[in-house]
Amino acid sequence: MSTSMKIGYYPGCSAKGSSLDYELSSSEVCRILGIVSSEIDEWNCCGSTPAHAVSTELSAALCTRNLVQATKQGADIVMTPCPSCLSNLRHARERMQNPEFKKRVDELLDEPAPEVLPEATSVMQMIGKLCSAEDIKSHVRQSLAGIRIAPYYGCLMSRPAELMNFGDPENPTLMEELLAACGADSVLDFPLKTECCGASAGIPHRPLTSVNSGRILDVAVKMEADCICVCCPLCQMNLDLRQKQAERQVNAKFGIPVLYYTQLMGLAFGCDPKTLGLNKLIVSADRIVDRIRALNTARKEAQGGNAA
Amino acid sequence: MPVLEGKELRIVAFLCNWCSYGGADTAGVARATQPTDLRIIRVPCSGRIDPLFILRALLNGADGVLVSGCHPNDCHYSAGNFYARRRLEVLKQFLPILGIDDRRFEYTWVSASEGARWQQVVTNFTARIHELGPAPRLEDAEPLLEMAEMALKPLRPLGTGQKAPLDELKNAIKARIKDLDVVIGWQKGDDDAHTIPLFMRSEEDVDRLVWGPFNVNNPATYVNELIGSALPLAKKKKIGLVVKGCDSKSVVELLQEKLIDKENIVLFALPCEGTFDMARIDRELGRYLKIDKVEYDEAGVTITADGKEHRFCIADYAQGKCYNCSMPLAKNADESFGDMPQITGTPVTPPELAMLDAMTLEQRFSFWKGEMDRCLRCYACRNACPMCVCRDYCIADTREPHFISQEWSVREKIYFQCIHAMHLAGRCTLCGECQRACPVGIPILALRQQIARVISQLFDNYQCGMDPEATPPLLCYQVNEEHIKQREL
Amino acid sequence: MRIGVFVCHCGSNIAGTVDCKAAAESALSLPDVVYATDLMYSCAEPGQAAIEKAIHDYALTGVVVASCSPRMHEPTFRRTVERAGLNRYMFEMANIREHVSWIGKDKVANTNKACELIAMAVAKLRNDRPLHSQSFDVTKKVLIIGGGIAGIQAALDCADGGIPVILVEREPTIGGKMAKLDKTFPTVDCSACILGPKMVDVAQHPNITLYACSEVEDITGYVGNFDVTIRKKTTYVDWDKCTGCGACTEKCPSKNVPDRFNENVGLTTAINIPFPQAIPKRASINPDYCRKLTTGKCGICAKICPTKAIDYERKDELINVKVGSVIAATGYDLMDWTVYEEYGGGRYPDVITSLQYERLLNASGPTGGHIKRPSDGKEPKRIVFIQCVGSRDKSIGRPLCSGFCCMYTAKQAVLTKDHIPDSQSYVFYMDIRAAGKLYDEFTRRAVEEYGTEYIRGRVSKIYPDGNGQLIVCGSDTLLGQRVEVPCDLVVLAVGINASKGASHLAEKLRISYDQYGFFLEGHPKLRPVETNTAGVFLAGVCQGTKDIPSSVAQGSAAAAKVLSLFARDKLENDPQIAHVNAARCVACGKCIRCCPFGAIREEEFRGQLKAKVIDTVCQGCGLCTATCPQGAIQLSHATDNEILAEVNQLCQF
């Protein structure tokens, strides 16, 4: 895997706090796959939901600054693990093409932004773009075969469709493709893969989040998933950290681990669970780790037996 | 009736009756408000639209011309719009060389059910024309005169051809002349520095045949008159033709268009080392009483006129086409002597065209106004053209149909050149006879060069006069045109 | 020339935004115009009478009417001038309604534009020449493409009128979509019971030749004389020998073949007869599943067939027929609803189309008329119907209303209750469109008598809950809240497109079609059965969405059009065709090379070759005229000089 493209890495705030494990695992996976990026100097918050709820100009100014910083470092493209950050970066870049809008945003910045800003993409799309299934397969040490995984993208990764450009907004499949490359053969056709988890309503209107997350967890459990695979820090938090709240709301017991796709890929690549931040999960993923190991050992023995 | 001053511009639309005229009706029935500038001419099919109608409108002061037909595959006549698409795209890409902004002409497809789309097309096109403003008028243009730098780097060494196996060729002609009504070549003209066509009917005539850089005429020009399809069947002759590589292309083109039969013509070929641009030679010689002698060497000739020596190096004084020539020896000749020289490199933009390419639209418009002003309407360009097979039935000489008037104006003169260029689209082999024949030295070849360039770009590097089996690109079509990228309206 | 100009007010349609009087006055300054006036309604009887009178009073030799689109009234006024003794082609129209008064409100600009359009019409008229038609024979035989209810009705009416009919059906049986339906709204009578007798009539009628399993390969020619090539696709069964006994279908070992007639909700055998009442009742082999044809081993049906009708080597046949007229009745297909990923994109077996549900309801369907859901064969108790799937949805580029879904959804809800009395049906709808005789009453019954719960709102998501049920999430816009309906089966009222391949057929017929493939009628209101190609008529849903009564009515209407066309023994050709001026032709052959109809050939004329147009083959497109460098071949009524006159009138430097 090689590319002449210079990638600027934008972690986003949660990567340094609530989703440290996402950052750990995605940087580990990228390292293994040979995707080189450099973190943007002095990056700032993308503004998240509050900024654009108050003013699109403010939100765009925050994101534009990050994109400009990346340009100054010589980045051709900006990559971020967080779908919400990505959405804001892309919206900003799109809106800045309107000269009127740009003028208003430029007033908020120290100096006017350049006419052309770098594109932003997700870590997932970057892996999908730069690495073929064969590339990924070549790094797999422990196949994910036999693990029943419910792929869950959340609502932001694929929407709005024309901006995110992530396949069918109702049925994206990139995560399944990456997992399949890691040997996963029991990825479920998860019907709620793009439903909302309740997102930031967890603070102002907790029952809503509990209902939404509860439904997702409920269907995943009923479909006998071993784990849920996510790509958004907020989804992970709502499904994992708030799983107990959801259980109370819908009156059920779930106990299902919620892993980032990078953690699952990392496990497939044979990384130490700790370097992938698995110890940060609330619902322990130990049984997933054990099961992967057990299944692989069993397969190896069966193969060895056959050979003998 | 004048256009509403300052409010409307003159926009002409040609609509096919079945789809787009119906679409415009549908828009009307839906009361879909549109700008009032557009005037619609109803035609049965977009294939009925002669590009010359559009040129007529643009030269007559239209600020914009829109053509709309049925969507590809939906033509009421099954294929009219496919032909139209090719012809209109060629026209669109031809316009800029005249100095006309190609955005002033657009073609699109609107079906009878697409009233809303028609409204959008009219609105957008009218807005585009208003953005461009009124079209420049020939009356207002400042004449501009400019000359092209003709000499280029040739694709093979140029020379004077004095080592060509002329005697072998003469013997070959003599061997076959009794089976032929006439063989055409070149002979010494009024003096040694000029040639005139030679019509050989006997072995003695053959001895007068000359070969060298003064053999500028294209003998293929006479072919159609002698054996062309318009002749009474009984009167067709069998002829021979001595050709340079470039001349042979004209014959191939005539064969390809089935205007002549292969059995009626025998080609004799020698490798050409380049021919002189006689306009520049004569300019250099100036007025003289007598050419004393012409001495050849490998690199050029020395002409002594009235005792004064003039040196003409072929590398500096060749015709524009010779520098770009990659076929000095005819490929399909019946009797061929000498070897095909090594060709290195690929042809570049011809000098006349390169000069125009470097100009702005406004400058080109002024250039043609300046150049065409001195056109005599003598039609030497047409008469010298080997592909002008209409001859006595040229539409410039009739009122049925009445495309062009006899009015003495730059407009009509340019329009004739447009007619010639359009009628040569996909046929012109760039032999340059039109320009060579022009008594007032107008670089009219540039218009044909532009057409040839467009044809080549649009239709897979199609070169006229190469393959007698090929189908002329404007007499066929493809359902999905690979190189025609239509613009949204 | 003496030209009269008549400017029509069209009531206020034109006069509202065009000063018609001023336009008429301005026309008087045009060359050759000797008379100009404005009329209130020029197409009405007094208007036409005024034109005829003016032709006599002012000895006019040409007439310009400035009014509506020539596509609307050109034939009307041509007859008017003809009655007054002029040649019908010495007439031009200026379209100042659709192209002027209806699309702009600026009266000054409109009036100016109208004056210019009139000037263009006058300029063209001054170049017009009288043209005369030639008459030719008519082949009194009709080709009907499509054997659904519309095609059947058209075939029977034509045949009863004494016209031989060639009926071509793509499927192995006629009957079309109606044959698949269980009951029909609003009377809830059995579809097969009312359609069956008509199908039998088709089979037995001496004037009808039926080609099932056949498609139209090619059509050339023109009204009165079409040459049609029909491809009779092989069924590997000699239908002259097959008696439809069904012995082969019982013994066929390949039994897991998707049943197309049953919309793939059931299975059938590789050799099969689509349904018991099929016409023709003949067996055909599905070559993709036949063991003999795929593996070379089997041949049971050939052994068992009592009449030895099976022939595995049988090939397609091409049949040529001559007809004078064509009726297209190709019907519809459902759009590809799997674009709705939020409804599972086709991955959930218990989300089915209404046509599939129709087969589940039908006593001759795969479940014998017992509603069983596809996934596990269980009887569903809670059923959700979703309307407007692929209709009225701009997000997938389909703003059209499919017309009959509201009604059949109500019907299916009613039938569901009849089949399963303890069931509950829910219908997600946008609006109830029940504008037909007894239609609204019927939908009310579905709600009031059958307890169907109608929820006004769209469905945002369907997902399996993991316990064998489907959860339908949507909004109830009347209550303004989200709803979630757990159910056992979801039935989608899927929107319709014109039948697959309709656009290809349209190209062969040289008729227009819209983005959904529906054929374009001659006029949306006044010529709903005709097309813009003379002699080609439309019946049924191929022209646009329709229910059964409307399809039947249009089938009869198309038949009436054919009968009236054939009432004459000779037809007149359109004289607007190309003509060669032999003196100018240099026989370069360019016109011959590009003519789409092969209507030009080379002929010897006084010892020279010249192009010659075959009058009856030329369709008048004018491609040759645009191609001929000498202008030797001219399309009558659209000659170079006529078009140049318009250009020059408009563009005067």
PDB file of C-alpha atoms in Angstrom, chain B residues 285 288-293 303-310:
ATOM      1  CA  LEU B 285      10.995  37.361 -57.194  1.00  0.00           C
ATOM      2  CA  TYR B 288      10.633  40.357 -63.710  1.00  0.00           C
ATOM      3  CA  LEU B 289      10.750  40.028 -67.471  1.00  0.00           C
ATOM      4  CA  LYS B 290      12.463  36.699 -67.823  1.00  0.00           C
ATOM      5  CA  ILE B 291      13.651  33.747 -65.837  1.00  0.00           C
ATOM      6  CA  ASP B 292      17.157  33.080 -67.121  1.00  0.00           C
ATOM      7  CA  LYS B 293      17.719  29.781 -65.439  1.00  0.00           C
ATOM      8  CA  ILE B 303      16.482  31.168 -59.766  1.00  0.00           C
ATOM      9  CA  THR B 304      18.136  33.765 -61.945  1.00  0.00           C
ATOM     10  CA  ALA B 305      15.575  36.351 -63.002  1.00  0.00           C
ATOM     11  CA  ASP B 306      16.599  39.274 -65.174  1.00  0.00           C
ATOM     12  CA  GLY B 307      20.200  38.441 -64.260  1.00  0.00           C
ATOM     13  CA  LYS B 308      19.580  38.530 -60.556  1.00  0.00           C
ATOM     14  CA  GLU B 309      20.055  35.406 -58.505  1.00  0.00           C
ATOM     15  CA  HIS B 310      17.467  34.359 -55.949  1.00  0.00           C
TER      16      HIS B 310
END
